């Protein structure tokens, strides 16, 4: 017995297995093809992890993955999309403690509340999947013998520059883009990218088809202009662009293929959203047919 | 083909002045610049009048007038009062409909049958429709008290001059904005007539300002720092420039740009109806229509029958004096546009497509192009990719519905599409997959103020018409 206890005392403390933070593209977790990474520090300045520093090629791969996923996701029934978003909320709830711990620089009680708010935000948007069509569509009373119906449709591939609010802000920009059938390429907060990759683990286990959400970590100033000028991106959400010159440049580049642009504006993520984050990435399709016998 | 005696509409109903000034703050004011623009009747090349070429300083005066009117009058006027002004305008348009139709046809070259039966009735209907919204905005789904944006800068094209003015001004005013509108260089006259209508309606000064000019005038208007909203209808090329200019300014922007619509005919379609739809789709308004059905996709098994019927029908189209009530195809709006149509048609031949047009004598003076169809067109040909904006149809074939969707969507544009089939489920299946803002099934080129219009992709963003059209002029 004494020998055994001596052995316990000599055994070194267990070394934890750290997570490698990679990108999330097409449902897989690749490293940046560039081999680049950057050190992410806590608000106190301590080293947290090396995050992948995505390249232009990674951004293009992510757009290709999003484009590939678009027909399936936009063609899924709204009920199905709603259930999957709700499933994301369920998975996030199950990892509440992990996310709360990962929200660096936030007191634990507050961190828990932020995770709760993110879960609730997902639930809120999940319910919109099969209601936005009723709220934003219309049977138009035209002056003639025609059936005439307008319905909202997803605009396509949306590039999202996520805000620095690493979980609640991130969820609040992804959910409205995808709930209506868009697919997206997200540039995570440059300063606090780690929760975005943990969120990718949640997305990957929520029946969300690969490619619907793709997440890049890296330098916003590097990645945003490539996405803004990419000709196969239909819209760009500049919410996380805090530098006005960069925002202007991205909006100008977006003009090349007439991307829909959601301009940066200060947001209080704790408030209940309105429809604008969804409608920014919706088209209206109007179908006519004659009425007759 | 039957012989028709000429049945020209009388020009006497219009009184065109030799020269026009700018309409700013409810008054006719001389331009601060010296340049003038001559506007011609494209059917005869006769000079109809000359108008001011507004300078940057003129634009500034107009924007200041609009700002003052917004701050002091229009922005604070109750919705029900705004509504009554708009109803009044709608009524005056109806009262002066014949005059406006003749004026539009003279300045634009479109057949009187179209200006009389389509353009002007839709103009009146548009004002009537949005008039009713002015005091009901809280029910439109944009919140309890949706606010206007302020001063709207509006730049419109020459293909439907007064109708595009109505699409811009009616919703802007209904929502409580004031406007500065620049009509197209080649078709300013009905916009100037509209200025007179505003005066007849006692619309407060500065609520509507009309500045005539060219591209530089439009650019000055779009760039003006005191403008809150920019609305443009025209080419995708210019739309891109405007989107770039607006970037970083915070101005709201809606764009209605080019198109290259597929008109898809299945082998079970009612052929005669489909042919009428094809003809209406591409030859309406000489094909000067952004949503024109300029690519005919016909199912291979029906191609011969459809093309034979189409050519027979095209041979009966009457091209000539736009004021003649029998005329189907009027004049091309300008020498520049005619040159562009010729260039692209020549490219079609050079790239290997087969060109056909019915025997169609063209008048000696004026700008004319016969209704033309190209067969054997490949998707890579310029005439299948570029907007011709003329009476030129490119025909491609397909075998399966999936191939039709693939080809229809194979364009950077996404404004409109047509489907011709007797099978309902196929219509809805196709409509679901076509990436276009307006889908006409077993009809084509229908417009209504209650129905939203606007494109996907590089055909622009925002909608005009219907409840959706309000969003473009509200702070939401």
XYZ file of C-alpha atoms in Angstrom, chain A residues 78 82 123-133 135 179-180 273-275 278:
20
model
C -38.416 25.245 -44.932
C -36.018 24.982 -39.429
C -34.270 28.997 -31.846
C -35.755 32.365 -32.811
C -34.387 32.201 -36.339
C -35.175 28.471 -36.729
C -38.845 29.309 -36.417
C -38.648 31.826 -39.233
C -37.807 29.247 -41.893
C -41.429 28.463 -42.717
C -42.891 31.867 -41.841
C -40.759 34.382 -43.708
C -42.474 33.367 -46.967
C -44.657 37.515 -44.062
C -32.364 29.978 -42.418
C -33.861 31.213 -45.693
C -33.522 41.094 -33.973
C -35.932 42.231 -36.655
C -36.263 40.850 -40.178
C -32.901 37.937 -43.359
